[in-house]
């Protein structure tokens, strides 16, 4: 039997090394996207390619060992790739650059340290390498299949020169790669010390125990709460950047069989054909192992308490619990090369919500409402010194209301990522940030309100171009169990409303860019929300007086609640029966006037 104390030591060491790698990258990288927005993450894998850490999701080691057998690796080697279609599903779009370093003990590979993140620019047809109207991956930037970037400690200068030559931000790219390679090499040394201290057999037995604990915990504590049966639900991306807006469906048929080795079967049959534009995600590789680890955190919402949910790691232990069935090639999740993928967040973020929705149907609503917490907005142009610049920000939004609490405001789904500090932005780029606040009334009304999005105003000081890669500008984050949908994404430039997908809309000096990100969906009927909570939201500027009256049926006289007026108004406003899902008014625009989908019925 593995020593439980040693398991705790090894588990803590893995978490510490992962955090140390990420801290080193954040302190030494150059680009705002990596250093300031923190849109990157590290991961530790064993020699069997299993993800050991659970604090963050990561890419995969499978494409590296596929092209470079483990027995050929040497200390000091660093491998690199960003090719979506040769990444086994671990890389979603070309700006995500991945470095992988093998860990050695007694001349043998015993583990891997990996880092991947979203970099400023890797070439392609537009600054930032995310052309919203791309029809081919060739428009999106430089594709690099798995290569050896460092050979026994010696950098491959030719490869680095090719990559930086293709980037509009070569200094930032070179600095970021140096930071990531050096941090992963440091992490490999730290893990090597762990093997030196306790020996290969003992440490690998601890790896097995860590993964087995996750498998057993998820099976016993979480999956057991889902009644056996088959459940179907779907949700949609609204725009692919090429065709006119329409419903691009992502469907999950969930089958639960507690006696099976893999209790959950997730079948994506019914997902729409691949899009002409860049919203596709190549997820059907390596048995869907990346998507299994991407989707599994949703299951933590089934924990008994929020505190217990926060304790549960998602590592390779979740993989054997899930079986995935993919449709034939040529869908949003099974695109055929060279289909573009740079806006694949529209699909993989939506899949988190589809799994939450189908689990809500299965569990009577014990899941959070919807959220949309990644979109890219920014400007690019020439600064006062005549140098090109790119400001791109991953602005979050509100999370969905939960069965026990309101949603969180302005969260970012990428772990530890954040908005770019105003002081830094104004010192570096030719604009002023005139407002950075919560977007009043953006959260979906409910017994537990959806979290609020951002309200950000940028005043341009020089002519430039605006860019945006954003979904949920027509469709809203849905509400559940009687909760209502949140407000969608909105951008206005000099009073003109923008679409969600924009490459280079001209903005002039003096123009004001107003960005309002999505609010999360509400949970439970808004007419069951405590009027005192509504009054507190009004005092805090989260809900307007008009919103309190129209969305919650709460009559306020200053700070005082008119209890009789509230009771009478709620009685008039309350519908005969609450709809389980509420998709908001945008759904009718794209569905031919339907208020809800057939799969919304319980």
Coordinates of C-alpha atoms in Angstrom, one line a residue:
X1 CA 0.0 0.0 0.0
X2 CA 1.3 3.5 -0.9
X3 CA 2.3 5.6 2.1
X4 CA -0.5 8.2 2.4
X5 CA 1.9 10.7 3.9
X6 CA 4.2 10.4 0.9
X7 CA 1.2 10.8 -1.4
X8 CA 0.4 14.1 0.2
X9 CA 4.0 15.2 -0.1
X10 CA 4.1 14.3 -3.8
X11 CA 0.7 15.9 -4.5
X12 CA 1.8 19.1 -2.7
X13 CA 5.1 19.1 -4.6
X14 CA 3.4 18.8 -7.9
X15 CA 1.1 21.7 -7.1
X16 CA 4.0 23.8 -5.9
X17 CA 6.1 23.1 -9.0
X18 CA 3.1 23.9 -11.3
X19 CA 2.6 27.2 -9.5
X20 CA 6.3 28.0 -9.5
X21 CA 6.5 27.5 -13.3
X22 CA 3.5 29.8 -13.8
X23 CA 5.0 32.4 -11.5
X24 CA 8.3 32.3 -13.3
X25 CA 6.5 32.8 -16.7
X26 CA 4.4 35.7 -15.4
X27 CA 7.5 37.5 -14.0
X28 CA 9.7 37.1 -17.1
X29 CA 7.4 37.2 -20.1
X30 CA 7.1 40.3 -22.2
X31 CA 3.7 40.3 -23.9
X32 CA 0.7 41.9 -22.1
X33 CA -1.4 38.8 -23.0
X34 CA 1.0 36.5 -21.1
X35 CA 2.5 38.8 -18.4
X36 CA -0.5 40.9 -17.5
X37 CA -3.7 39.1 -18.7
X38 CA -2.1 35.8 -17.6
X39 CA -3.7 33.9 -20.5
X40 CA -1.5 30.8 -20.1
X41 CA -1.2 27.8 -17.9
X42 CA 1.2 25.0 -16.9
X43 CA 0.7 21.3 -16.5
X44 CA 2.6 18.3 -15.2
X45 CA 2.2 14.9 -16.8
X46 CA 3.8 11.5 -16.0
X47 CA 5.6 9.2 -18.4
X48 CA 2.3 7.6 -19.3
X49 CA 1.2 11.0 -20.5
X50 CA -1.4 11.4 -17.7
X51 CA -2.1 14.8 -16.4
X52 CA -1.2 14.9 -12.7
X53 CA -2.2 18.3 -11.5
X54 CA -5.7 19.6 -11.1
X55 CA -5.4 23.3 -10.6
X56 CA -5.6 24.2 -14.3
X57 CA -6.3 22.5 -17.6
X58 CA -3.4 22.1 -20.0
X59 CA -2.5 20.9 -23.5
X60 CA -1.4 17.3 -24.2
X61 CA 1.9 15.5 -24.4
X62 CA 0.6 12.9 -26.9
X63 CA 1.6 14.8 -30.1
X64 CA 5.2 15.1 -28.8
X65 CA 5.8 11.4 -28.0
X66 CA 4.0 10.5 -31.3
X67 CA 6.7 12.3 -33.3
X68 CA 9.6 12.0 -30.9
X69 CA 9.7 8.6 -29.1
X70 CA 10.5 8.9 -25.4
X71 CA 13.7 6.8 -25.8
X72 CA 15.2 9.4 -28.1
X73 CA 14.8 12.3 -25.6
X74 CA 17.8 13.9 -23.8
X75 CA 18.1 16.2 -20.8
X76 CA 17.8 19.8 -21.9
X77 CA 15.5 19.0 -24.8
X78 CA 12.5 21.4 -25.3
X79 CA 9.7 20.6 -27.7
X80 CA 7.3 23.0 -29.3
X81 CA 4.1 23.0 -31.3
X82 CA 1.0 25.0 -32.1
X83 CA -0.5 23.1 -35.1
X84 CA -4.1 22.6 -34.3
X85 CA -4.6 19.5 -36.4
X86 CA -1.4 17.8 -35.3
X87 CA -1.9 18.5 -31.5
X88 CA -4.3 15.5 -30.8
X89 CA -6.9 18.0 -29.8
X90 CA -4.8 19.9 -27.2
X91 CA -4.3 23.1 -29.1
X92 CA -7.4 25.0 -30.2
X93 CA -6.0 27.9 -32.3
X94 CA -2.6 28.9 -33.6
X95 CA -1.9 31.7 -31.1
X96 CA -1.7 29.0 -28.4
X97 CA 2.0 28.1 -28.3
X98 CA 3.0 25.1 -26.3
X99 CA 6.4 24.1 -24.9
X100 CA 7.1 20.6 -23.4
X101 CA 10.1 19.6 -21.4
X102 CA 10.9 15.9 -20.4
X103 CA 11.9 15.2 -16.8
X104 CA 14.8 12.7 -16.3
X105 CA 15.8 10.4 -13.5
X106 CA 18.8 8.1 -13.9
X107 CA 18.8 8.8 -17.6
X108 CA 15.1 7.8 -18.1
X109 CA 12.1 10.1 -18.9
X110 CA 9.8 10.0 -15.8
X111 CA 7.5 13.0 -16.4
X112 CA 6.9 16.1 -18.5
X113 CA 6.4 19.8 -17.7
X114 CA 4.4 21.8 -20.1
X115 CA 3.3 25.4 -20.6
X116 CA 1.0 26.8 -23.2
X117 CA -0.6 30.2 -23.6
X118 CA -2.2 32.7 -25.9
X119 CA 0.5 34.9 -27.5
X120 CA 0.1 38.3 -29.1
X121 CA 0.8 37.4 -32.8
X122 CA 2.0 34.5 -34.8
X123 CA 1.4 36.0 -38.2
X124 CA -1.6 35.5 -40.5
X125 CA -3.9 38.0 -42.2
X126 CA -4.7 40.4 -39.3
X127 CA -2.8 41.6 -36.2
X128 CA -3.3 39.2 -33.4
X129 CA -3.6 36.1 -35.7
X130 CA -7.4 35.8 -35.2
X131 CA -9.1 36.8 -38.4
X132 CA -12.8 36.8 -37.7
X133 CA -13.7 36.2 -41.4
X134 CA -11.1 33.5 -42.1
X135 CA -12.1 30.6 -44.3
X136 CA -8.9 28.6 -44.0
X137 CA -6.3 27.9 -41.3
X138 CA -3.7 29.3 -43.6
X139 CA -5.1 32.8 -43.0
X140 CA -4.6 32.4 -39.2
X141 CA -0.8 32.4 -38.9
X142 CA 2.2 30.2 -38.8
X143 CA 1.6 26.5 -38.2
X144 CA 4.4 24.6 -36.4
X145 CA 4.1 20.8 -36.0
X146 CA 5.9 19.3 -33.0
X147 CA 9.6 20.2 -33.3
X148 CA 12.6 20.1 -31.0
X149 CA 13.1 23.8 -30.1
X150 CA 16.1 23.1 -27.8
X151 CA 18.4 20.2 -28.3
X152 CA 20.2 19.2 -25.0
X153 CA 20.1 22.8 -23.8
X154 CA 21.0 24.5 -27.2
X155 CA 18.2 26.6 -28.7
X156 CA 17.3 26.0 -32.3
X157 CA 18.0 29.5 -33.5
X158 CA 16.8 28.9 -37.0
X159 CA 13.3 27.8 -35.8
X160 CA 13.1 30.8 -33.4
X161 CA 14.1 33.1 -36.2
X162 CA 11.4 31.8 -38.5
X163 CA 8.7 32.2 -35.8
X164 CA 9.7 35.7 -34.8
X165 CA 10.0 36.7 -38.5
X166 CA 6.4 35.7 -39.0
X167 CA 5.2 37.7 -36.0
X168 CA 4.2 41.4 -35.9
X169 CA 5.4 41.5 -32.3
X170 CA 8.8 39.6 -32.6
X171 CA 10.4 40.9 -29.4
X172 CA 7.4 39.9 -27.3
X173 CA 7.2 36.5 -28.9
X174 CA 10.9 35.8 -28.4
X175 CA 10.7 37.0 -24.8
X176 CA 7.6 34.9 -24.1
X177 CA 9.2 31.7 -25.6
X178 CA 12.4 32.3 -23.6
X179 CA 10.3 32.7 -20.4
X180 CA 8.3 29.5 -21.0
X181 CA 11.2 27.4 -22.0
X182 CA 13.3 28.5 -19.0
X183 CA 10.4 28.1 -16.6
X184 CA 9.6 24.5 -17.8
X185 CA 13.3 23.6 -17.6
X186 CA 13.3 24.9 -14.0
X187 CA 10.2 22.9 -13.3
X188 CA 11.8 19.7 -14.7
X189 CA 14.7 20.2 -12.4
X190 CA 12.4 20.5 -9.4
X191 CA 10.6 17.3 -10.3
X192 CA 13.9 15.6 -10.9
X193 CA 14.7 16.4 -7.3
X194 CA 11.5 14.7 -6.1
X195 CA 12.5 11.5 -7.9
X196 CA 16.0 11.8 -6.4
X197 CA 14.7 12.1 -2.9
X198 CA 12.1 9.3 -2.9
X199 CA 13.0 7.0 -5.9
X200 CA 11.2 6.3 -9.1
X201 CA 9.0 3.5 -7.9
X202 CA 7.7 5.3 -4.9
X203 CA 6.9 8.5 -6.7
X204 CA 5.2 6.7 -9.6
X205 CA 3.1 4.7 -7.1
X206 CA 2.0 8.1 -5.7
X207 CA 1.1 9.3 -9.2
X208 CA -1.1 6.2 -9.5
X209 CA -2.7 6.9 -6.1
X210 CA -3.4 10.6 -6.9
X211 CA -5.1 9.7 -10.2
X212 CA -7.1 6.8 -8.7
X213 CA -8.3 9.1 -5.9
X214 CA -9.8 11.5 -8.4
X215 CA -11.5 8.6 -10.3
X216 CA -13.0 7.2 -7.1
X217 CA -14.1 10.6 -5.7
X218 CA -15.8 11.7 -8.9
X219 CA -17.6 8.3 -9.2
X220 CA -18.7 8.2 -5.6
X221 CA -19.5 11.8 -4.8
X222 CA -20.6 13.3 -8.1
X223 CA -21.7 10.9 -10.7
X224 CA -23.8 8.9 -8.2
X225 CA -26.0 12.0 -7.9
X226 CA -27.1 11.8 -11.6
X227 CA -30.1 9.5 -12.1
X228 CA -29.6 6.8 -14.7
X229 CA -31.1 7.5 -18.1
X230 CA -30.6 9.4 -21.3
X231 CA -30.8 13.2 -21.5
X232 CA -30.5 15.5 -24.5
X233 CA -29.8 19.2 -24.8
X234 CA -28.2 21.7 -27.2
X235 CA -27.0 25.2 -27.4
X236 CA -25.7 27.4 -30.1
X237 CA -23.0 29.7 -31.5
X238 CA -24.6 32.6 -33.4
X239 CA -22.1 33.7 -36.0
X240 CA -19.2 32.2 -37.8
X241 CA -17.8 35.4 -39.3
X242 CA -18.6 34.4 -42.9
X243 CA -22.3 33.4 -43.2
X244 CA -25.1 35.5 -41.9
X245 CA -25.9 34.8 -38.2
X246 CA -27.7 31.6 -37.6
X247 CA -27.9 28.8 -35.0
X248 CA -24.8 26.6 -35.0
X249 CA -25.8 23.8 -32.7
X250 CA -23.7 21.8 -30.3
X251 CA -25.7 18.9 -29.0
X252 CA -25.0 16.4 -26.2
X253 CA -26.9 13.2 -25.6
X254 CA -25.9 12.1 -22.1
X255 CA -26.3 8.5 -21.1
X256 CA -25.8 7.6 -17.4
X257 CA -25.1 4.0 -16.5
X258 CA -23.6 3.6 -13.0
X259 CA -22.7 -0.1 -13.6
X260 CA -20.6 0.7 -16.6
X261 CA -16.8 1.2 -16.4
X262 CA -17.4 4.6 -17.9
X263 CA -20.6 5.8 -16.2
X264 CA -21.1 8.8 -18.5
X265 CA -21.4 8.6 -22.3
X266 CA -21.3 12.0 -24.0
X267 CA -22.5 11.7 -27.6
X268 CA -22.1 14.8 -29.8
X269 CA -24.2 13.5 -32.7
X270 CA -26.5 16.3 -33.8
X271 CA -23.8 18.9 -33.7
X272 CA -24.0 21.2 -36.8
X273 CA -21.7 20.8 -39.8
X274 CA -18.4 22.6 -39.7
X275 CA -18.6 26.3 -40.2
X276 CA -17.1 28.2 -43.1
X277 CA -15.7 30.7 -40.6
X278 CA -13.3 30.1 -37.7
X279 CA -15.6 28.8 -34.9
X280 CA -14.6 25.1 -35.4
X281 CA -12.8 23.1 -32.8
X282 CA -10.8 19.9 -33.6
X283 CA -11.8 17.9 -30.6
X284 CA -12.1 14.4 -32.0
X285 CA -8.5 13.3 -31.5
X286 CA -6.9 10.9 -28.9
X287 CA -10.4 9.7 -28.0
X288 CA -11.4 13.2 -27.0
X289 CA -9.1 13.2 -24.0
X290 CA -8.7 17.0 -24.0
X291 CA -12.4 17.5 -24.1
X292 CA -12.9 15.1 -21.2
X293 CA -10.6 17.1 -19.0
X294 CA -12.1 20.4 -20.3
X295 CA -15.7 19.4 -19.5
X296 CA -15.2 17.5 -16.3
X297 CA -15.0 20.6 -14.0
X298 CA -18.7 21.1 -14.7
X299 CA -19.4 17.9 -12.7
X300 CA -18.0 19.5 -9.6
X301 CA -21.2 21.5 -9.3
X302 CA -22.8 18.3 -8.1
X303 CA -20.7 18.4 -4.9
X304 CA -22.6 18.6 -1.6
X305 CA -21.2 22.1 -0.8
X306 CA -19.4 24.8 -2.6
X307 CA -16.5 24.3 -0.2
X308 CA -16.2 20.6 -1.2
X309 CA -16.5 21.6 -4.9
X310 CA -13.4 23.8 -4.5
X311 CA -11.4 21.0 -3.1
X312 CA -11.9 18.6 -6.1
X313 CA -9.1 18.5 -8.6
X314 CA -9.5 17.5 -12.3
X315 CA -6.6 15.4 -13.4
X316 CA -6.4 12.3 -15.6
X317 CA -8.5 10.4 -13.2
X318 CA -11.7 11.8 -14.8
X319 CA -10.8 10.3 -18.2
X320 CA -11.9 6.7 -17.6
X321 CA -15.2 7.8 -16.3
X322 CA -16.3 9.4 -19.6
X323 CA -16.9 7.8 -23.0
X324 CA -17.2 10.2 -25.9
X325 CA -18.9 9.6 -29.2
X326 CA -18.1 11.9 -32.1
X327 CA -20.1 12.4 -35.3
X328 CA -18.5 11.8 -38.7
X329 CA -15.8 14.2 -39.9
X330 CA -17.1 17.6 -41.0
X331 CA -18.9 19.0 -38.0
X332 CA -18.1 21.9 -35.6
X333 CA -16.3 19.4 -33.4
X334 CA -14.8 17.2 -36.2
X335 CA -13.6 19.7 -38.7
X336 CA -11.6 18.7 -41.8
X337 CA -8.2 20.4 -42.3
X338 CA -7.7 23.2 -43.3
X339 CA -11.0 24.5 -41.7
X340 CA -10.3 27.7 -39.6
X341 CA -10.4 27.5 -35.8
X342 CA -9.2 30.8 -34.3
X343 CA -12.6 31.5 -32.7
X344 CA -13.1 28.0 -31.4
X345 CA -13.9 29.4 -28.0
X346 CA -17.5 29.8 -29.4
X347 CA -17.7 26.0 -29.4
X348 CA -15.7 24.8 -26.4
X349 CA -17.2 27.4 -24.1
X350 CA -20.6 26.6 -25.3
X351 CA -19.9 22.9 -24.6
X352 CA -19.4 23.7 -20.9
X353 CA -22.9 25.2 -20.9
X354 CA -24.4 22.3 -22.9
X355 CA -23.1 19.8 -20.4
X356 CA -24.4 22.0 -17.5
X357 CA -27.8 22.3 -19.3
X358 CA -28.2 18.6 -19.9
X359 CA -27.2 17.9 -16.3
X360 CA -29.7 20.5 -15.1
X361 CA -32.4 18.4 -16.9
X362 CA -31.1 15.3 -15.3
X363 CA -30.9 16.7 -11.7
X364 CA -33.9 18.9 -11.5
X365 CA -31.9 22.1 -11.9
X366 CA -29.0 21.6 -9.5
X367 CA -26.6 23.2 -11.9
X368 CA -25.6 26.8 -12.5
X369 CA -27.1 28.9 -15.3
X370 CA -25.1 29.9 -18.3
X371 CA -22.0 32.1 -18.6
X372 CA -19.8 33.4 -21.4
X373 CA -16.6 34.6 -19.9
X374 CA -14.1 34.8 -22.8
X375 CA -14.1 37.3 -25.6
X376 CA -11.3 39.2 -27.2
X377 CA -11.6 43.0 -27.7
X378 CA -8.9 45.4 -28.6
X379 CA -7.4 48.1 -30.9
X380 CA -4.3 48.1 -33.1
X381 CA -2.5 50.9 -34.9
X382 CA 0.6 53.1 -35.0
X383 CA 1.7 54.9 -31.8
X384 CA 3.2 58.4 -31.5
X385 CA 6.7 57.0 -32.1
X386 CA 5.6 55.4 -35.4
X387 CA 5.7 51.9 -34.0
X388 CA 2.9 49.3 -34.5
X389 CA 1.0 48.3 -31.4
X390 CA -1.7 45.8 -30.5
X391 CA -3.8 46.0 -27.4
X392 CA -6.0 42.9 -27.0
X393 CA -7.8 42.0 -23.9
X394 CA -9.7 38.9 -22.7
X395 CA -12.5 40.6 -20.9
X396 CA -14.6 38.3 -18.7
X397 CA -18.3 38.4 -17.9
X398 CA -20.8 37.3 -15.3
X399 CA -21.1 33.7 -14.2
X400 CA -24.5 32.0 -13.9
X401 CA -26.7 32.1 -10.8
X402 CA -26.5 28.9 -8.7
X403 CA -28.9 27.0 -6.6
X404 CA -27.4 28.4 -3.5
X405 CA -26.0 31.9 -4.5
X406 CA -25.8 34.6 -7.1
X407 CA -23.4 34.3 -9.9
X408 CA -20.0 36.0 -9.6
X409 CA -19.3 39.3 -11.4
X410 CA -16.7 39.8 -14.1
X411 CA -15.0 36.4 -13.9
X412 CA -12.5 34.9 -16.4
X413 CA -12.8 31.2 -17.1
X414 CA -9.0 30.9 -17.8
X415 CA -7.5 30.3 -14.3
X416 CA -5.8 33.4 -12.9
X417 CA -6.4 35.5 -16.0
X418 CA -7.5 39.0 -15.6
X419 CA -8.2 42.3 -17.3
X420 CA -5.3 44.6 -18.2
X421 CA -4.7 47.2 -15.5
X422 CA -5.9 50.7 -16.5
X423 CA -2.6 52.3 -15.4
X424 CA -0.6 49.9 -17.5
X425 CA -2.8 50.3 -20.6
X426 CA -2.8 54.1 -20.5
X427 CA 1.0 54.2 -20.1
X428 CA 1.6 51.9 -23.0
X429 CA -1.1 52.6 -25.6
X430 CA -2.7 55.8 -27.1
X431 CA -6.0 55.8 -25.4
X432 CA -7.7 56.6 -22.0
X433 CA -9.9 54.3 -20.0
X434 CA -12.7 56.6 -18.9
X435 CA -14.8 53.9 -17.2
X436 CA -14.2 50.4 -15.8
X437 CA -17.3 49.3 -13.9
X438 CA -19.9 46.6 -13.5
X439 CA -22.6 46.7 -16.2
X440 CA -25.9 47.5 -14.3
X441 CA -28.8 45.1 -15.1
X442 CA -26.6 42.8 -17.1
X443 CA -27.0 39.8 -14.8
X444 CA -30.0 37.5 -15.6
X445 CA -32.9 38.1 -13.1
X446 CA -33.5 35.1 -10.8
X447 CA -34.0 34.0 -7.3
X448 CA -30.3 33.9 -7.5
X449 CA -29.1 36.6 -9.9
X450 CA -26.6 36.1 -12.7
X451 CA -23.2 37.8 -12.2
X452 CA -22.6 41.1 -13.9
X453 CA -20.4 41.8 -16.9
X454 CA -17.9 44.7 -17.5
X455 CA -18.8 48.2 -18.6
X456 CA -15.7 49.7 -20.1
X457 CA -15.3 52.9 -22.0
X458 CA -12.1 53.6 -24.0
X459 CA -11.4 57.1 -25.5
X460 CA -9.0 56.9 -28.4
X461 CA -6.2 59.5 -28.7
X462 CA -5.0 58.4 -32.1
X463 CA -6.7 56.9 -35.2
X464 CA -6.6 53.1 -35.0
X465 CA -8.6 50.0 -35.8
X466 CA -11.0 48.1 -33.4
X467 CA -11.1 44.3 -33.3
X468 CA -13.4 41.8 -31.6
X469 CA -13.8 38.1 -31.4
X470 CA -17.0 37.7 -29.3
X471 CA -20.1 35.5 -29.1
X472 CA -23.3 36.1 -27.3
X473 CA -23.9 39.4 -29.1
X474 CA -27.3 38.1 -30.2
X475 CA -28.0 35.1 -28.0
X476 CA -27.9 35.5 -24.3
X477 CA -26.6 33.4 -21.4
X478 CA -29.6 31.3 -20.6
X479 CA -31.4 31.1 -17.3
X480 CA -32.5 27.9 -15.6
X481 CA -35.2 26.6 -13.3
X482 CA -37.3 29.7 -13.8
X483 CA -34.4 32.1 -14.0
X484 CA -34.1 34.6 -16.9
X485 CA -31.4 35.1 -19.5
X486 CA -28.7 37.7 -18.9
X487 CA -27.9 40.7 -21.2
X488 CA -25.8 40.0 -24.3
X489 CA -22.4 41.4 -25.4
X490 CA -22.6 45.0 -26.8
X491 CA -20.0 47.4 -28.2
X492 CA -20.7 50.9 -29.5
X493 CA -18.1 53.0 -31.3
X494 CA -19.1 56.7 -31.7
X495 CA -22.7 55.6 -31.1
X496 CA -22.6 52.9 -33.7
X497 CA -23.3 49.3 -32.6
X498 CA -20.7 46.7 -33.6
X499 CA -21.1 43.0 -34.4
X500 CA -19.3 40.5 -32.3
X501 CA -16.8 39.5 -35.0
X502 CA -14.8 42.5 -36.2
X503 CA -11.2 42.6 -37.6
X504 CA -10.4 46.2 -38.4
X505 CA -13.2 48.7 -37.9
X506 CA -11.7 52.2 -38.2
X507 CA -11.8 54.4 -35.1
X508 CA -10.7 58.0 -35.0
X509 CA -9.0 60.1 -32.4
X510 CA -11.6 61.2 -29.9
X511 CA -14.0 58.3 -30.6
X512 CA -15.4 56.5 -27.5
X513 CA -15.5 52.7 -27.5
X514 CA -18.2 51.4 -25.1
X515 CA -17.8 47.7 -24.2
X516 CA -20.5 45.9 -22.2
X517 CA -19.8 42.2 -21.6
X518 CA -22.3 39.5 -20.9
X519 CA -24.2 38.9 -17.7
X520 CA -24.7 35.3 -16.5
X521 CA -28.1 33.7 -16.5
X522 CA -30.4 33.7 -13.5
X523 CA -31.4 30.7 -11.4
X524 CA -34.9 30.3 -10.1
X525 CA -37.8 32.7 -10.5
X526 CA -36.9 36.4 -10.0
X527 CA -40.3 36.8 -8.2
X528 CA -38.9 34.5 -5.5
X529 CA -35.9 36.7 -4.9
X530 CA -35.8 38.3 -1.5
X531 CA -36.9 42.0 -2.0
X532 CA -34.2 43.0 0.4
X533 CA -31.6 41.5 -1.9
X534 CA -33.1 43.4 -4.8
X535 CA -33.0 46.6 -2.8
X536 CA -29.4 46.0 -1.9
X537 CA -28.5 45.4 -5.6
X538 CA -30.1 48.8 -6.4
X539 CA -28.1 50.5 -3.7
X540 CA -24.9 48.8 -5.0
X541 CA -25.7 49.9 -8.6
X542 CA -26.0 46.3 -9.8
X543 CA -29.8 46.6 -10.6
X544 CA -31.5 49.8 -11.7
X545 CA -34.8 51.0 -10.1
X546 CA -36.5 50.1 -13.5
X547 CA -34.9 46.7 -13.3
X548 CA -36.1 46.1 -9.8
X549 CA -39.6 47.0 -10.9
X550 CA -39.8 45.2 -14.3
X551 CA -37.5 42.2 -13.7
X552 CA -38.2 41.4 -10.1
X553 CA -41.5 43.0 -9.3
X554 CA -40.1 45.0 -6.4
X555 CA -41.6 48.4 -5.7
X556 CA -39.1 50.8 -4.1
X557 CA -39.8 54.1 -2.5
X558 CA -36.3 55.4 -2.1
X559 CA -34.6 52.9 0.1
X560 CA -37.9 51.5 1.5
X561 CA -39.6 48.5 0.1
X562 CA -43.3 48.8 -0.6
X563 CA -44.2 45.3 0.6
X564 CA -47.9 45.5 -0.4
X565 CA -47.2 47.0 -3.8
X566 CA -44.4 44.4 -4.3
X567 CA -46.8 41.5 -3.5
X568 CA -49.5 42.8 -5.8
X569 CA -47.1 43.5 -8.7
X570 CA -45.5 40.1 -8.4
X571 CA -48.8 38.4 -8.4
X572 CA -49.6 40.2 -11.7
X573 CA -46.2 39.6 -13.3
X574 CA -45.7 35.9 -12.3
X575 CA -46.3 33.6 -15.3
X576 CA -48.7 30.6 -14.8
X577 CA -45.6 28.3 -15.0
X578 CA -42.0 29.1 -15.1
X579 CA -40.1 27.9 -18.2
X580 CA -37.2 25.6 -17.2
X581 CA -34.8 27.3 -19.6
X582 CA -34.9 30.9 -20.8
X583 CA -32.8 31.7 -23.8
X584 CA -33.6 35.4 -24.0
X585 CA -35.1 37.4 -26.9
X586 CA -32.2 36.9 -29.3
X587 CA -33.1 33.2 -29.7
X588 CA -36.3 34.1 -31.4
X589 CA -34.4 36.2 -33.9
X590 CA -32.4 33.3 -35.1
X591 CA -34.9 30.5 -34.7
X592 CA -37.7 31.8 -36.9
X593 CA -39.7 33.2 -33.9
X594 CA -39.6 30.2 -31.5
X595 CA -39.3 31.1 -27.9
X596 CA -37.6 27.9 -26.9
X597 CA -36.0 24.8 -28.4
X598 CA -37.7 21.3 -28.5
X599 CA -34.9 20.0 -26.3
X600 CA -35.8 22.6 -23.6
X601 CA -38.8 20.6 -22.5
X602 CA -38.3 18.3 -19.6

